[in-house]
C-alpha cells in the first residue's frame, strides 16, 4: 500500500518534469520566413544583476559570432547585421529583419556580470520560405477514347524547406483514379537556395473529377477534368453566345453615345434665323 503510494508520487513527478522540459524547448524554438523578421527575447524569466548582454550565433564551423547587444563600452556590430538587428534594452530583446536562409541556426543570449558570463539562454531559429500557389497543367483529360492519355502536372516554386506534392481528388467513388505518379522533381535554385517542386500524374478519366495539388501546405486552385465532352462543348457555346451578346450591346451603346454627341451642336444654340424661317414658313403655309 505504502509502496504503491510512493510509486504514484514518483510517476507524477516524472510527468511534471517532462511537461516542464517540453514547454521550455518550445519557447526557445523560433520561426521566421525569408524577408520577414523575428524577435529574440532573452528576458524570459526575472533576472537582474548583469551589466551586459550579448546576442551571439553559432556559425556552421562551431564558432560563436557576436551579433548585437550592449556592455559598458561600445560594441562593434558586423556589417552583415548592423542595419537589420535592433536591440531593445527595455525588454532585453533583439529584432532581426530581412531574414535569409543563412540566418537559420543556433543563437545564444549571454548575460555578463562583472566581466564574466553568468547566464545563457539558447534559441534555435528556423527560417522557411512560402511556396508559390501551385499551378496545374492539364493534357488530354477528356473522357472518351483519349482518356488513357490524361496527364496533370503540378508545379510550385520559391519554397523552403524542400517539400513533396500532395494530390487532392474529389469525385472518385471507389478506387483512386491516379494510375501513375512520376517521381517528384525537386530542384534547388543556386542563387537563392530556394526549392522548385513539380510532379506529373496520370489519371483514369472514367468519371468527372476535380483535382487540386498542394506543396508545402499551399493549395492550388481546383481544375475540373474528365468531363463529358458534350457538356464541355455546351459550356463553350454558352460562353460564346454571351460574348457575342456583350459585343452587340457595346456596339449599340457606343452608337447611341456617338449619335448624341453629334446632335448636341445641332441643337444648341438655337439659331434665331432658323426660328424665324420656321415661323415664316409656318405663316406662309
Ligand atoms: C547601414 O545604413 C547606413 C545608413 O543608412 C549606411 O550608411 C550604411 O552604409 C549601411 N551599412 C551597411 C553595411 O549596409
Ligand atoms: C532588405 O532587403 C531588401 C530587399 O532585398 C533590400 O533592398 C534592403 O536594402 C535590405 N535592408 C537591409 C537593412 O539589409
Ligand atoms: C522596447 O520594448 C518595449 C517593451 O516591449 C516597448 O514598449 C518599446 O517600444 C520597445 N522599443 C523599441 C525601440 O522597439
Ligand atoms: C467540381 O467542382 C465544380 C465547381 O465547384 C462542381 O460544380 C462539380 O460538381 C465538381 N465535380 C465533382 C466531380 O466533384
Ligand atoms: C478506369 O476506371 C474504371 C471504373 O472505375 C475501370 O472499370 C477501368 O478498368 C479503369 N481503367 C484503367 C486503365 O485503370
Tab-separated table of N, CA, C and O in Angstrom, residues 25-103:
chain	number	residue	atom	x	y	z
A	25	UNK	N	11.591	23.873	-24.172
A	25	UNK	CA	12.145	23.693	-25.512
A	25	UNK	C	11.300	24.434	-26.546
A	25	UNK	O	11.827	25.088	-27.431
A	26	UNK	N	9.968	24.372	-26.374
A	26	UNK	CA	9.082	25.006	-27.347
A	26	UNK	C	9.290	26.517	-27.340
A	26	UNK	O	9.297	27.146	-28.385
A	27	UNK	N	9.494	27.113	-26.160
A	27	UNK	CA	9.676	28.550	-26.050
A	27	UNK	C	10.945	29.030	-26.720
A	27	UNK	O	11.037	30.173	-27.115
A	28	UNK	N	11.921	28.176	-26.865
A	28	UNK	CA	13.208	28.583	-27.409
A	28	UNK	C	13.390	28.216	-28.872
A	28	UNK	O	14.474	28.328	-29.403
A	29	UNK	N	12.335	27.724	-29.487
A	29	UNK	CA	12.381	27.484	-30.923
A	29	UNK	C	11.638	28.601	-31.627
A	29	UNK	O	10.478	28.832	-31.360
A	30	UNK	N	12.338	29.290	-32.493
A	30	UNK	CA	11.739	30.441	-33.173
A	30	UNK	C	11.587	30.133	-34.649
A	30	UNK	O	12.363	29.361	-35.210
A	31	UNK	N	10.565	30.775	-35.238
A	31	UNK	CA	10.275	30.582	-36.660
A	31	UNK	C	10.276	31.916	-37.366
A	31	UNK	O	9.724	32.877	-36.848
A	32	UNK	N	10.864	31.971	-38.535
A	32	UNK	CA	10.798	33.190	-39.336
A	32	UNK	C	10.666	32.813	-40.790
A	32	UNK	O	10.922	31.662	-41.155
A	33	UNK	N	10.241	33.775	-41.607
A	33	UNK	CA	10.187	33.490	-43.037
A	33	UNK	C	11.140	34.422	-43.780
A	33	UNK	O	11.442	35.517	-43.310
A	34	UNK	N	11.615	33.962	-44.928
A	34	UNK	CA	12.569	34.726	-45.732
A	34	UNK	C	11.998	36.116	-46.013
A	34	UNK	O	10.850	36.239	-46.446
A	35	UNK	N	12.776	37.153	-45.742
A	35	UNK	CA	12.333	38.534	-45.952
A	35	UNK	C	11.587	39.102	-44.754
A	35	UNK	O	11.375	40.298	-44.674
A	36	UNK	N	11.176	38.257	-43.831
A	36	UNK	CA	10.417	38.707	-42.664
A	36	UNK	C	11.341	39.042	-41.504
A	36	UNK	O	12.548	39.230	-41.685
A	37	UNK	N	10.766	39.143	-40.319
A	37	UNK	CA	11.591	39.460	-39.159
A	37	UNK	C	11.186	38.598	-37.966
A	37	UNK	O	10.126	37.974	-37.969
A	38	UNK	N	12.064	38.572	-36.981
A	38	UNK	CA	11.817	37.748	-35.806
A	38	UNK	C	12.360	38.483	-34.587
A	38	UNK	O	13.283	39.291	-34.710
A	39	UNK	N	11.722	38.269	-33.437
A	39	UNK	CA	12.207	38.894	-32.208
A	39	UNK	C	12.693	37.816	-31.252
A	39	UNK	O	11.960	36.878	-30.933
A	40	UNK	N	13.947	37.967	-30.839
A	40	UNK	CA	14.528	37.018	-29.884
A	40	UNK	C	14.523	37.696	-28.522
A	40	UNK	O	15.105	38.761	-28.348
A	41	UNK	N	13.835	37.082	-27.562
A	41	UNK	CA	13.659	37.686	-26.248
A	41	UNK	C	14.519	36.934	-25.227
A	41	UNK	O	14.357	35.727	-25.064
A	42	UNK	N	15.414	37.657	-24.566
A	42	UNK	CA	16.280	36.990	-23.586
A	42	UNK	C	15.695	37.039	-22.190
A	42	UNK	O	15.992	36.199	-21.371
A	43	UNK	N	14.880	38.055	-21.893
A	43	UNK	CA	14.369	38.225	-20.543
A	43	UNK	C	13.173	37.345	-20.276
A	43	UNK	O	12.106	37.831	-19.940
A	44	UNK	N	13.353	36.028	-20.473
A	44	UNK	CA	12.213	35.132	-20.320
A	44	UNK	C	11.798	34.987	-18.863
A	44	UNK	O	10.641	34.965	-18.546
A	45	UNK	N	12.775	34.890	-17.965
A	45	UNK	CA	12.411	34.845	-16.548
A	45	UNK	C	13.138	35.982	-15.824
A	45	UNK	O	14.156	36.482	-16.294
A	46	UNK	N	12.581	36.414	-14.684
A	46	UNK	CA	13.148	37.569	-13.994
A	46	UNK	C	14.614	37.312	-13.621
A	46	UNK	O	14.946	36.244	-13.109
A	47	UNK	N	15.466	38.248	-13.921
A	47	UNK	CA	16.886	38.070	-13.678
A	47	UNK	C	17.501	39.456	-13.646
A	47	UNK	O	17.226	40.286	-14.511
A	48	UNK	N	18.311	39.724	-12.640
A	48	UNK	CA	18.943	41.054	-12.599
A	48	UNK	C	20.382	40.906	-12.135
A	48	UNK	O	20.868	39.799	-11.904
A	49	UNK	N	21.069	41.984	-12.038
A	49	UNK	CA	22.453	41.951	-11.580
A	49	UNK	C	23.452	41.744	-12.688
A	49	UNK	O	24.576	41.324	-12.447
A	50	UNK	N	23.053	42.028	-13.928
A	50	UNK	CA	24.008	41.911	-15.038
A	50	UNK	C	24.294	43.307	-15.571
A	50	UNK	O	23.486	44.212	-15.424
A	51	UNK	N	25.457	43.471	-16.202
A	51	UNK	CA	25.765	44.776	-16.778
A	51	UNK	C	26.063	44.708	-18.275
A	51	UNK	O	26.573	45.644	-18.856
A	52	UNK	N	25.733	43.606	-18.874
A	52	UNK	CA	25.892	43.476	-20.328
A	52	UNK	C	25.094	42.305	-20.847
A	52	UNK	O	24.715	41.401	-20.089
A	53	UNK	N	24.796	42.359	-22.143
A	53	UNK	CA	24.043	41.265	-22.762
A	53	UNK	C	24.504	41.112	-24.208
A	53	UNK	O	24.544	42.102	-24.951
A	54	UNK	N	24.902	39.913	-24.582
A	54	UNK	CA	25.355	39.654	-25.955
A	54	UNK	C	24.393	38.708	-26.654
A	54	UNK	O	23.992	37.692	-26.072
A	55	UNK	N	24.055	39.035	-27.887
A	55	UNK	CA	23.392	38.057	-28.755
A	55	UNK	C	24.468	37.449	-29.636
A	55	UNK	O	25.196	38.173	-30.307
A	56	UNK	N	24.568	36.164	-29.644
A	56	UNK	CA	25.589	35.517	-30.461
A	56	UNK	C	24.965	34.423	-31.317
A	56	UNK	O	23.915	33.892	-30.984
A	57	UNK	N	25.677	34.091	-32.388
A	57	UNK	CA	25.216	32.994	-33.247
A	57	UNK	C	26.331	31.988	-33.371
A	57	UNK	O	27.497	32.365	-33.462
A	58	UNK	N	25.949	30.711	-33.389
A	58	UNK	CA	26.941	29.665	-33.639
A	58	UNK	C	27.072	29.506	-35.144
A	58	UNK	O	26.094	29.212	-35.831
A	59	UNK	N	28.261	29.726	-35.688
A	59	UNK	CA	28.457	29.545	-37.131
A	59	UNK	C	28.487	28.054	-37.430
A	59	UNK	O	28.570	27.221	-36.522
A	60	UNK	N	28.448	27.742	-38.739
A	60	UNK	CA	28.439	26.320	-39.113
A	60	UNK	C	29.734	25.640	-38.700
A	60	UNK	O	29.782	24.425	-38.522
A	61	UNK	N	30.818	26.442	-38.515
A	61	UNK	CA	32.088	25.835	-38.082
A	61	UNK	C	32.153	25.709	-36.559
A	61	UNK	O	33.188	25.291	-36.018
A	62	UNK	N	31.096	26.118	-35.878
A	62	UNK	CA	31.059	25.972	-34.431
A	62	UNK	C	31.572	27.189	-33.685
A	62	UNK	O	31.554	27.227	-32.463
A	63	UNK	N	32.034	28.220	-34.430
A	63	UNK	CA	32.496	29.441	-33.776
A	63	UNK	C	31.297	30.275	-33.348
A	63	UNK	O	30.232	30.180	-33.960
A	64	UNK	N	31.508	31.111	-32.325
A	64	UNK	CA	30.431	31.995	-31.911
A	64	UNK	C	30.679	33.397	-32.448
A	64	UNK	O	31.756	33.959	-32.274
A	65	UNK	N	29.665	33.945	-33.144
A	65	UNK	CA	29.786	35.260	-33.774
A	65	UNK	C	28.944	36.239	-32.978
A	65	UNK	O	27.760	35.967	-32.722
A	66	UNK	N	29.537	37.370	-32.613
A	66	UNK	CA	28.776	38.406	-31.905
A	66	UNK	C	27.846	39.101	-32.895
A	66	UNK	O	28.267	39.504	-33.975
A	67	UNK	N	26.562	39.240	-32.552
A	67	UNK	CA	25.609	39.884	-33.452
A	67	UNK	C	25.273	41.283	-32.969
A	67	UNK	O	25.443	42.258	-33.691
A	68	UNK	N	24.790	41.377	-31.758
A	68	UNK	CA	24.392	42.683	-31.230
A	68	UNK	C	24.289	42.560	-29.718
A	68	UNK	O	24.370	41.464	-29.175
A	69	UNK	N	24.103	43.690	-29.048
A	69	UNK	CA	23.991	43.643	-27.601
A	69	UNK	C	24.500	44.923	-26.977
A	69	UNK	O	24.650	45.931	-27.672
A	70	UNK	N	24.736	44.897	-25.675
A	70	UNK	CA	25.293	46.101	-25.048
A	70	UNK	C	26.228	45.711	-23.900
A	70	UNK	O	26.173	44.598	-23.354
A	71	UNK	N	27.094	46.659	-23.563
A	71	UNK	CA	28.029	46.495	-22.455
A	71	UNK	C	28.426	47.902	-22.048
A	71	UNK	O	27.929	48.875	-22.636
A	72	UNK	N	29.325	48.028	-21.076
A	72	UNK	CA	29.642	49.393	-20.640
A	72	UNK	C	30.567	50.134	-21.607
A	72	UNK	O	30.936	51.264	-21.357
A	73	UNK	N	30.936	49.473	-22.693
A	73	UNK	CA	31.690	50.171	-23.741
A	73	UNK	C	31.030	49.849	-25.085
A	73	UNK	O	30.306	48.853	-25.190
A	74	UNK	N	31.293	50.691	-26.132
A	74	UNK	CA	30.651	50.433	-27.426
A	74	UNK	C	31.104	49.089	-28.003
A	74	UNK	O	32.271	48.711	-27.855
A	75	UNK	N	30.190	48.390	-28.634
A	75	UNK	CA	30.494	47.080	-29.209
A	75	UNK	C	30.414	47.185	-30.730
A	75	UNK	O	29.586	47.914	-31.269
A	76	UNK	N	31.294	46.473	-31.406
A	76	UNK	CA	31.323	46.528	-32.867
A	76	UNK	C	30.356	45.494	-33.437
A	76	UNK	O	30.453	44.306	-33.125
A	77	UNK	N	29.425	45.964	-34.276
A	77	UNK	CA	28.453	45.071	-34.904
A	77	UNK	C	28.906	44.811	-36.340
A	77	UNK	O	29.291	45.745	-37.051
A	78	UNK	N	28.901	43.565	-36.760
A	78	UNK	CA	29.321	43.205	-38.126
A	78	UNK	C	28.441	43.915	-39.155
A	78	UNK	O	27.244	44.100	-38.927
A	79	UNK	N	29.039	44.306	-40.321
A	79	UNK	CA	28.246	44.979	-41.362
A	79	UNK	C	26.995	44.181	-41.746
A	79	UNK	O	25.945	44.751	-42.017
A	80	UNK	N	27.136	42.860	-41.737
A	80	UNK	CA	26.011	41.994	-42.121
A	80	UNK	C	24.789	42.210	-41.218
A	80	UNK	O	23.659	41.992	-41.627
A	81	UNK	N	25.054	42.630	-39.960
A	81	UNK	CA	23.948	42.741	-39.002
A	81	UNK	C	23.589	44.173	-38.647
A	81	UNK	O	22.551	44.419	-38.044
A	82	UNK	N	24.476	45.139	-39.010
A	82	UNK	CA	24.340	46.476	-38.411
A	82	UNK	C	23.008	47.146	-38.750
A	82	UNK	O	22.406	47.796	-37.899
A	83	UNK	N	22.510	46.932	-39.986
A	83	UNK	CA	21.268	47.628	-40.353
A	83	UNK	C	20.035	46.739	-40.254
A	83	UNK	O	18.956	47.147	-40.653
A	84	UNK	N	20.170	45.557	-39.738
A	84	UNK	CA	18.978	44.705	-39.653
A	84	UNK	C	18.830	43.992	-38.309
A	84	UNK	O	18.014	43.076	-38.172
A	85	UNK	N	19.591	44.425	-37.308
A	85	UNK	CA	19.322	43.942	-35.950
A	85	UNK	C	19.107	45.146	-35.046
A	85	UNK	O	19.836	46.127	-35.120
A	86	UNK	N	18.067	45.052	-34.234
A	86	UNK	CA	17.698	46.177	-33.374
A	86	UNK	C	17.561	45.659	-31.956
A	86	UNK	O	16.742	44.782	-31.673
A	87	UNK	N	18.421	46.209	-31.099
A	87	UNK	CA	18.460	45.749	-29.719
A	87	UNK	C	17.545	46.606	-28.876
A	87	UNK	O	17.568	47.828	-28.984
A	88	UNK	N	16.719	45.965	-28.050
A	88	UNK	CA	15.811	46.713	-27.174
A	88	UNK	C	16.191	46.430	-25.721
A	88	UNK	O	16.012	45.327	-25.225
A	89	UNK	N	16.715	47.494	-25.050
A	89	UNK	CA	17.197	47.341	-23.665
A	89	UNK	C	16.046	47.146	-22.694
A	89	UNK	O	16.230	46.578	-21.622
A	90	UNK	N	14.859	47.639	-23.057
A	90	UNK	CA	13.729	47.593	-22.120
A	90	UNK	C	13.273	46.150	-21.891
A	90	UNK	O	13.154	45.704	-20.758
A	91	UNK	N	13.030	45.439	-22.986
A	91	UNK	CA	12.561	44.060	-22.764
A	91	UNK	C	13.636	43.027	-23.127
A	91	UNK	O	13.331	41.843	-23.279
A	92	UNK	N	14.888	43.483	-23.224
A	92	UNK	CA	16.024	42.595	-23.477
A	92	UNK	C	15.761	41.685	-24.675
A	92	UNK	O	15.868	40.464	-24.601
A	93	UNK	N	15.368	42.308	-25.795
A	93	UNK	CA	15.089	41.512	-26.977
A	93	UNK	C	15.868	42.076	-28.155
A	93	UNK	O	16.348	43.213	-28.116
A	94	UNK	N	16.004	41.280	-29.180
A	94	UNK	CA	16.634	41.742	-30.403
A	94	UNK	C	15.731	41.372	-31.565
A	94	UNK	O	15.289	40.237	-31.680
A	95	UNK	N	15.446	42.380	-32.397
A	95	UNK	CA	14.672	42.109	-33.598
A	95	UNK	C	15.641	41.968	-34.753
A	95	UNK	O	16.559	42.778	-34.906
A	96	UNK	N	15.465	40.932	-35.548
A	96	UNK	CA	16.292	40.750	-36.735
A	96	UNK	C	15.369	40.788	-37.941
A	96	UNK	O	14.390	40.046	-38.000
A	97	UNK	N	15.662	41.711	-38.888
A	97	UNK	CA	14.788	41.866	-40.056
A	97	UNK	C	15.487	41.309	-41.288
A	97	UNK	O	16.643	40.896	-41.215
A	98	UNK	N	14.786	41.321	-42.428
A	98	UNK	CA	15.356	40.863	-43.703
A	98	UNK	C	15.968	39.462	-43.568
A	98	UNK	O	17.094	39.233	-44.002
A	99	UNK	N	15.241	38.567	-42.975
A	99	UNK	CA	15.780	37.222	-42.735
A	99	UNK	C	16.126	36.529	-44.050
A	99	UNK	O	15.410	36.662	-45.045
A	100	UNK	N	17.229	35.804	-44.034
A	100	UNK	CA	17.580	34.949	-45.171
A	100	UNK	C	17.750	33.529	-44.633
A	100	UNK	O	17.803	33.321	-43.416
A	101	UNK	N	17.883	32.588	-45.562
A	101	UNK	CA	18.016	31.189	-45.129
A	101	UNK	C	19.263	30.988	-44.276
A	101	UNK	O	19.286	30.145	-43.389
A	102	UNK	N	20.304	31.813	-44.522
A	102	UNK	CA	21.545	31.609	-43.761
A	102	UNK	C	21.419	32.097	-42.322
A	102	UNK	O	22.314	31.859	-41.515
A	103	UNK	N	20.306	32.743	-41.983
A	103	UNK	CA	20.094	33.140	-40.589
A	103	UNK	C	19.626	31.967	-39.730
A	103	UNK	O	19.582	32.067	-38.502
